[in-house]
Structures are given as C-alpha cells and as structure tokens.
CSV table of C-alpha atoms in Angstrom, one decimal:
chain,number,residue,atom,x,y,z
A,1,ARG,CA,20.7,-15.7,-8.3
A,2,SER,CA,21.2,-14.2,-4.8
A,3,MET,CA,23.7,-16.9,-3.9
A,4,GLU,CA,25.7,-15.9,-7.0
A,5,MET,CA,25.7,-12.3,-5.7
A,6,LEU,CA,26.8,-13.1,-2.1
A,7,PRO,CA,30.5,-13.6,-2.9
A,8,TRP,CA,30.5,-10.2,-4.6
A,9,MET,CA,28.7,-8.5,-1.7
A,10,ILE,CA,31.2,-10.1,0.7
A,11,ARG,CA,34.1,-8.7,-1.5
A,12,CYS,CA,32.6,-5.2,-1.4
A,13,ALA,CA,32.1,-5.3,2.3
A,14,ALA,CA,35.7,-6.6,2.8
A,15,LEU,CA,37.0,-3.4,1.3
A,16,ILE,CA,36.0,-1.5,4.4
A,17,PRO,CA,38.3,-3.5,6.9
A,18,LEU,CA,41.0,-3.7,4.2
A,19,LEU,CA,41.1,0.1,3.7
A,20,ALA,CA,40.6,0.9,7.3
A,21,GLY,CA,43.2,-1.6,8.4
A,22,ALA,CA,45.7,-0.4,5.9
A,23,GLY,CA,45.0,3.3,6.7
A,24,GLY,CA,45.4,2.8,10.4
A,25,GLY,CA,48.5,0.7,10.0
A,26,LEU,CA,50.2,3.2,7.7
A,27,TRP,CA,49.1,6.5,9.3
A,28,GLY,CA,48.2,5.5,12.9
A,29,VAL,CA,46.0,7.8,14.8
A,30,ALA,CA,46.4,10.5,12.2
A,31,PHE,CA,44.2,8.3,10.0
A,32,LEU,CA,41.3,8.9,12.5
A,33,GLY,CA,42.3,12.6,13.1
A,34,GLU,CA,42.8,12.0,16.8
A,35,ALA,CA,45.7,12.8,19.1
A,36,ALA,CA,47.2,10.0,21.1
A,37,GLY,CA,50.4,8.9,22.8
A,38,PRO,CA,52.8,6.2,21.6
A,39,ALA,CA,51.0,3.4,23.4
A,40,THR,CA,47.7,4.2,21.8
A,41,ALA,CA,49.3,4.6,18.4
A,42,SER,CA,51.0,1.2,18.8
A,43,HIS,CA,47.7,-0.4,19.9
A,44,LEU,CA,45.9,1.2,16.9
A,45,ARG,CA,48.4,-0.2,14.5
A,46,TYR,CA,48.1,-3.6,16.1
A,47,LEU,CA,44.3,-3.5,15.8
A,48,SER,CA,44.6,-2.2,12.2
A,49,GLY,CA,46.6,-5.3,11.4
A,50,LEU,CA,43.9,-7.4,12.8
A,51,LEU,CA,41.3,-5.5,10.8
A,52,LEU,CA,43.3,-5.9,7.6
A,53,GLY,CA,43.5,-9.7,8.4
A,54,LEU,CA,39.8,-9.9,8.8
A,55,GLY,CA,39.3,-8.2,5.4
A,56,LEU,CA,41.8,-10.6,3.8
A,57,LEU,CA,40.1,-13.6,5.4
A,58,ALA,CA,36.7,-12.4,4.1
A,59,LEU,CA,38.1,-12.2,0.6
A,60,TRP,CA,39.6,-15.7,0.9
A,61,CYS,CA,36.2,-17.0,2.1
A,62,ALA,CA,34.3,-15.3,-0.8
A,63,ALA,CA,36.5,-17.1,-3.3
A,64,ASP,CA,34.9,-20.4,-2.4
A,65,LEU,CA,32.1,-19.7,0.0
A,66,PRO,CA,30.5,-23.2,0.0
A,67,ARG,CA,33.7,-24.9,1.1
A,68,ARG,CA,34.8,-22.1,3.5
A,69,ARG,CA,31.4,-21.6,5.1
A,70,ALA,CA,32.6,-22.5,8.6
A,71,PHE,CA,35.5,-20.0,8.4
A,72,PHE,CA,33.1,-17.3,7.2
A,73,LEU,CA,30.7,-17.9,10.0
A,74,ALA,CA,33.5,-17.8,12.5
A,75,LEU,CA,34.7,-14.5,11.0
A,76,CYS,CA,31.2,-13.1,11.2
A,77,ALA,CA,30.9,-14.1,14.8
A,78,ILE,CA,34.2,-12.4,15.7
A,79,VAL,CA,33.2,-9.2,14.0
A,80,ALA,CA,29.7,-9.3,15.7
A,81,LEU,CA,31.4,-9.9,19.1
A,82,GLY,CA,33.6,-6.8,18.5
A,83,GLY,CA,30.5,-4.8,17.6
A,84,ALA,CA,28.8,-6.0,20.8
A,85,MET,CA,31.7,-4.8,22.8
A,86,ARG,CA,31.6,-1.5,21.0
A,87,LEU,CA,27.9,-1.2,21.8
A,88,PHE,CA,28.6,-2.0,25.4
A,89,GLY,CA,31.1,0.9,25.3
A,90,VAL,CA,28.3,3.2,24.0
A,91,ALA,CA,26.2,2.2,27.0
A,92,LEU,CA,29.0,3.0,29.4
A,93,GLU,CA,30.6,6.0,27.8
A,94,GLY,CA,28.2,7.4,25.2
A,95,TRP,CA,28.5,7.7,21.5
A,96,PRO,CA,31.9,7.7,19.9
A,97,PRO,CA,32.8,9.9,16.8
A,98,TRP,CA,31.1,9.2,13.5
A,99,PRO,CA,33.7,6.8,12.0
A,100,HIS,CA,33.2,4.5,15.0
A,101,ARG,CA,29.4,4.7,14.7
A,102,LEU,CA,29.6,3.6,11.0
A,103,ALA,CA,31.8,0.7,12.1
A,104,LEU,CA,29.3,-0.3,14.7
A,105,VAL,CA,26.6,-0.5,12.0
A,106,MET,CA,28.7,-2.8,9.9
A,107,GLU,CA,29.8,-4.9,12.9
A,108,LEU,CA,26.3,-5.6,14.1
C-alpha cells in the first residue's frame, strides 16, 4: 500500500519546486520580497528555471517510478547536494530568511 502512495507523495512534493520555480521565473526577486540588481535577478530566474525543471522531472519519474528509479535517485541526490551547500552557507553566514529555511528542510 505504501508503494502505491509513493508516486502521489512525489507529485505533492513536486508542487513546491514547480510553484517556486515558476514564481521566481515570472516575478524574479520580487517573488522573494528581496531587493537585488540585474545580475542577481538574472541568476534567480536561471535558478528558478532549474527548479522548475527539477519539479517537472519529479512528476515524470512519479508516472512510472519502477522504470525511472535511477532518474529519481539522481534527482534526489542533486537536490540533497544543493541542500548540503545551503547548509554549508548557514555554517559560514548564518541562517537565511524563512523561505530558504523551509527549502533547506525539503532539500535535506
């Protein structure tokens, strides 16, 4: 029964990068309520596109998880690596604003 629920849980979790990626792509730094220059806004939109892609890939994996297991594990490893880098940033610079803290929880 739990294996039947897993694709649905993945789909629900995929909503977060899909919405965050689309929001950052459409509204740039205003989506986060932060002020930034053009280079930062450009980089945020690029990263938002990557985030959107991760969410789409998660949805694709959930549609046939047994056959796409290797893709899903690679996706999870990429997200966890990003979370590890974010956690490294916490050690160096302190805690970021709350949306980034929530992202860290999901990434790790």
